[in-house]
Coordinates of C-alpha atoms in Angstrom, one line a residue:
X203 CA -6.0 -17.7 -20.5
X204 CA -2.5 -19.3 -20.6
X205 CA -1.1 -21.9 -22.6
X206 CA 0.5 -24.6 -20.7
X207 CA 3.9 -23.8 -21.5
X208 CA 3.7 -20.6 -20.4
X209 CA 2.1 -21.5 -17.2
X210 CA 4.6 -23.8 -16.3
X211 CA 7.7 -20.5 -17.1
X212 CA 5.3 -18.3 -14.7
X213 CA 5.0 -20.9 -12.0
X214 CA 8.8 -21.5 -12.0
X215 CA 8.9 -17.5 -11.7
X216 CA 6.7 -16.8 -9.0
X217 CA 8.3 -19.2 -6.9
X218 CA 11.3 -16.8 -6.8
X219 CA 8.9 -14.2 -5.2
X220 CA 9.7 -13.9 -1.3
X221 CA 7.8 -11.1 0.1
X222 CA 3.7 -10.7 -0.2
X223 CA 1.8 -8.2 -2.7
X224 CA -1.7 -7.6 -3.5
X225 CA -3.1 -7.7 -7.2
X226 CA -6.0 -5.0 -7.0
X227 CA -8.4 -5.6 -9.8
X228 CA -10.4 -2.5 -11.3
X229 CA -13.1 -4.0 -13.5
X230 CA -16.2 -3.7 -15.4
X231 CA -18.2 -5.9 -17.6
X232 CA -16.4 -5.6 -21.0
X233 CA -14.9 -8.9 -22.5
X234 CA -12.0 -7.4 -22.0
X235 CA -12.5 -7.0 -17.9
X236 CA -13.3 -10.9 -18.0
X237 CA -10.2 -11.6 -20.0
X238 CA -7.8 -9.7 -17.3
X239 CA -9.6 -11.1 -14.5
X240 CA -9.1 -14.9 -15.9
X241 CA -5.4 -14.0 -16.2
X242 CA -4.5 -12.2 -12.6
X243 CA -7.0 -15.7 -11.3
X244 CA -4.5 -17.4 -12.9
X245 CA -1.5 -16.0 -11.5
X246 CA -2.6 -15.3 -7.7
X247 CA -4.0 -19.4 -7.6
X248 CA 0.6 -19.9 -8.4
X249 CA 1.6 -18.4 -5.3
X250 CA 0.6 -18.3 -1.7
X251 CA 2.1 -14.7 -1.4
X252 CA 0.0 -12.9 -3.7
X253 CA -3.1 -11.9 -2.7
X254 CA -5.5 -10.7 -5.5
X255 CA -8.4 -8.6 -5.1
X256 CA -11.3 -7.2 -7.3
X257 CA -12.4 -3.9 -5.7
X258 CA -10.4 -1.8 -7.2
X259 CA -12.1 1.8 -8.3
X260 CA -9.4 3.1 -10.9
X261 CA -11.0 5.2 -13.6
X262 CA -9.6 2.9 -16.2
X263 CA -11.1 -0.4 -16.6
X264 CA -9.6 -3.1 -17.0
X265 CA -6.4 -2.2 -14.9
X266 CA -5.1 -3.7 -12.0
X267 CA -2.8 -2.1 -9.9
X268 CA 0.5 -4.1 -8.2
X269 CA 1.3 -3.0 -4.8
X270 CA 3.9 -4.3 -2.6
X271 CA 2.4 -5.0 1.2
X272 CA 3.6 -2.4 3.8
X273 CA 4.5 -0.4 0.8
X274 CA 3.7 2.9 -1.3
X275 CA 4.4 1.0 -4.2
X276 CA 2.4 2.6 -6.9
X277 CA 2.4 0.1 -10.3
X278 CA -0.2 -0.2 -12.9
X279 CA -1.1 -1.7 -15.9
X280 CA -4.4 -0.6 -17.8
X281 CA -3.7 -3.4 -20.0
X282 CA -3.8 -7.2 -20.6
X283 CA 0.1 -7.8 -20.4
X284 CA 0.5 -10.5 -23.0
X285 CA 2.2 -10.5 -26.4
X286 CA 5.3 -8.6 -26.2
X287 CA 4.4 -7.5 -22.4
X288 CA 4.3 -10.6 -21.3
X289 CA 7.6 -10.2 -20.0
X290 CA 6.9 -7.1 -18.8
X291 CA 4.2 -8.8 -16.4
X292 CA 6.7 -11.2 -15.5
X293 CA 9.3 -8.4 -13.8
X294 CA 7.0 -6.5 -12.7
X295 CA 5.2 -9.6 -10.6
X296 CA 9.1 -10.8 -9.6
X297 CA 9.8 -7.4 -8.5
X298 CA 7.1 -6.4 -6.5
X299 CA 7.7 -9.5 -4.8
X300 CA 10.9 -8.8 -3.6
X301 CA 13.2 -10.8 -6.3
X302 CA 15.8 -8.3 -7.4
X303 CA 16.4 -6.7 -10.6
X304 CA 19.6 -7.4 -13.1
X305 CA 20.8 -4.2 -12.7
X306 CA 23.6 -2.3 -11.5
X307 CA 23.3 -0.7 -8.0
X308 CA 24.3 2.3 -9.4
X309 CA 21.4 3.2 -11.5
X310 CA 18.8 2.0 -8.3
X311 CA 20.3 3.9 -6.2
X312 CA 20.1 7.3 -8.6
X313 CA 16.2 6.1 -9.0
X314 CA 16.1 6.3 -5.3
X315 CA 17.8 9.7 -5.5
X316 CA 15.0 11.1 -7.4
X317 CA 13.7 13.6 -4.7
X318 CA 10.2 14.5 -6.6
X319 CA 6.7 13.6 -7.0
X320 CA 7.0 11.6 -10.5
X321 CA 3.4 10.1 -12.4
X322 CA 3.9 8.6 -15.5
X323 CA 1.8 7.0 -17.7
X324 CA 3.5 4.9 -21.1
X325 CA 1.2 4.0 -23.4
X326 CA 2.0 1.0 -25.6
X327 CA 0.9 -1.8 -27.8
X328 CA 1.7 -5.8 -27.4
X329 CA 3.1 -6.2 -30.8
X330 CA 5.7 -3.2 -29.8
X331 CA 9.2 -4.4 -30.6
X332 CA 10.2 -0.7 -28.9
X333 CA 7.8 -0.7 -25.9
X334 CA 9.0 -3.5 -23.8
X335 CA 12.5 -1.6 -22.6
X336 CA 10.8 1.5 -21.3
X337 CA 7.6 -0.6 -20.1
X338 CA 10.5 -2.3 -17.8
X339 CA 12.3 0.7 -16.9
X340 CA 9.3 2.7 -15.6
X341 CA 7.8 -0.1 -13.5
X342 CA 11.1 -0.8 -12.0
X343 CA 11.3 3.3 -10.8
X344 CA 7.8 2.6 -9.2
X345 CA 8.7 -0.4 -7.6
X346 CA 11.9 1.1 -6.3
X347 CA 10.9 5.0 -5.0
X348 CA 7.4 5.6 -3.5
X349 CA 7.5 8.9 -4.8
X350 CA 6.9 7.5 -8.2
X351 CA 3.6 6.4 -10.1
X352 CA 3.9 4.5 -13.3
X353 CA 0.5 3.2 -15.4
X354 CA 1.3 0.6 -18.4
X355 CA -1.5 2.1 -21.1
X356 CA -2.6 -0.5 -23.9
X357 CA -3.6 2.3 -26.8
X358 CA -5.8 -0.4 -28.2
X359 CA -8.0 -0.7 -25.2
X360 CA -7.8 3.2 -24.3
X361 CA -8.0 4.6 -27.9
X362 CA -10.2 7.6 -27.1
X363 CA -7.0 8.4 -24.5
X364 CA -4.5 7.9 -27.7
X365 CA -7.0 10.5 -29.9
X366 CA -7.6 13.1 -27.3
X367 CA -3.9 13.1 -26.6
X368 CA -2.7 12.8 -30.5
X369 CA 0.0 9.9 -29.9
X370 CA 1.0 8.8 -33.3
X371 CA 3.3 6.1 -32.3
X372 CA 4.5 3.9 -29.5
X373 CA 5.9 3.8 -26.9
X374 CA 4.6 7.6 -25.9
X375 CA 5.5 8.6 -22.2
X376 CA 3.8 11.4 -20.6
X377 CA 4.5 12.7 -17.1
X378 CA 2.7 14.6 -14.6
X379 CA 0.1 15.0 -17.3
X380 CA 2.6 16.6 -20.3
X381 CA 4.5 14.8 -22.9
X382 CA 7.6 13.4 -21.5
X383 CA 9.3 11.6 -24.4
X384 CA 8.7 8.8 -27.2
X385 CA 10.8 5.8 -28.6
X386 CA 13.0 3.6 -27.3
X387 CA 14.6 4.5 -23.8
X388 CA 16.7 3.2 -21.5
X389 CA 16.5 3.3 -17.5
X390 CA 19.9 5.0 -17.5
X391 CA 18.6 7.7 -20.4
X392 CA 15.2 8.4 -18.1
X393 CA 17.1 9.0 -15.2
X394 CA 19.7 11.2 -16.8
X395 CA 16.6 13.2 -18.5
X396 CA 15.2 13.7 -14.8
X397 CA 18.2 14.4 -12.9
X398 CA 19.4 17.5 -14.0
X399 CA 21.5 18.1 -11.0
X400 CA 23.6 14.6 -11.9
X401 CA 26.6 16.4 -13.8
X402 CA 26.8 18.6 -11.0
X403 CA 27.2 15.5 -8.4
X404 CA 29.5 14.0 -10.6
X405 CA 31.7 17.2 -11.3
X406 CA 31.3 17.3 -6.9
X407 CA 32.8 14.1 -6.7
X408 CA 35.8 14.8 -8.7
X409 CA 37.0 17.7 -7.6
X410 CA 36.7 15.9 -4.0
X411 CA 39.0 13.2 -4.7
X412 CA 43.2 13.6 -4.9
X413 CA 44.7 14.8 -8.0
X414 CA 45.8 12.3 -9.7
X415 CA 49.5 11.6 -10.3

């Protein structure tokens, strides 16, 4: 499924993982299931800590769901991360397994603020220049807070999903069901957009510390 050369960059990745993680498979018999399952064999044969099973029961096939052990951990892709995602896959595999993200505390620990249910779903296309940055963003917020669901959604693969739900263009978010926001985000600008009560906070904190001189 790999080239070599990118098999050798994933196997120098995965051994950065430190903690264990399931890979839970949903599949059918499309080419496109036996094309996912070739790549996640791939993957879970690079590291002893990954653990990759095929009984998964998602409605969307192919998808495969990443989920942290001990964990709530709530990532999917229904998707065959390559292309532009590949990346994507790469994080999201590091991060479940415990290697931590470049980025600043501050903005993890306002993701772990987020005191709400949150299920998004991004759909996107792997020659998306736009899609990778929010891709990114909203799998880290899964990884990081249980209380938030994230699916990766290749349009190509799901088009009757695209049609029914008239996305014009990529990357389209929706959340909790409804239209969230499209284009190029950061994970700053999502958070921001979802904490309403952060201006507030900050205002808090100000007027708490000593007038400055």
């Amino acid at each position: 499924m790999l080239d070599d050369t990118l098999k050798a960059q994933l196997r120098a990745y995965l051994e950065r993982v430190t903690l264990p993680f399931e890979i839970e498979a949903s599949l059918n018999d499309a080419d496109s299931s036996r094309e996912l399952l070739a790549l996640l064999q791939e993957i879970a044969s690079m590291s002893d800590k990954i653990t990759l099973r095929t009984d998964g029961v998602d409605t969307r096939t192919p998808s495969f769901l990443l989920r942290r052990t001990g964990t709530e951990q709530s990532l999917r892709f229904a998707a065959i991360p390559l292309g532009h995602e590949f990346t994507s896959l790469v994080l999201a595999l590091l991060w479940t397994g415990g290697h931590p993200p470049k980025v600043e505390q501050a903005q993890i620990d306002a993701v772990k603020a987020l005191d709400m249910d949150l299920d998004f779903e991004i759909y996107m296309s792997l020659t998306c220049h736009n899609c990778p940055d929010v891709v990114q963003a909203l799998s880290l917020m899964s990884i990081v807070n249980p209380r938030i669901r994230t699916t990766v959604i290749d349009g190509g693969l799901f088009q009757s999903e695209v049609e029914a739900r008239g996305i014009m263009a990529v990357p389209a978010v929706w959340l909790n069901g409804q239209p969230f926001a499209s284009g190029r985000m950061s994970l700053e600008e999502i958070v921001a957009k979802l904490d309403t009560g952060a201006e507030a906070r900050d205002a808090k904190k100000l007027d708490a510390e000593a007038p400055y001189d």
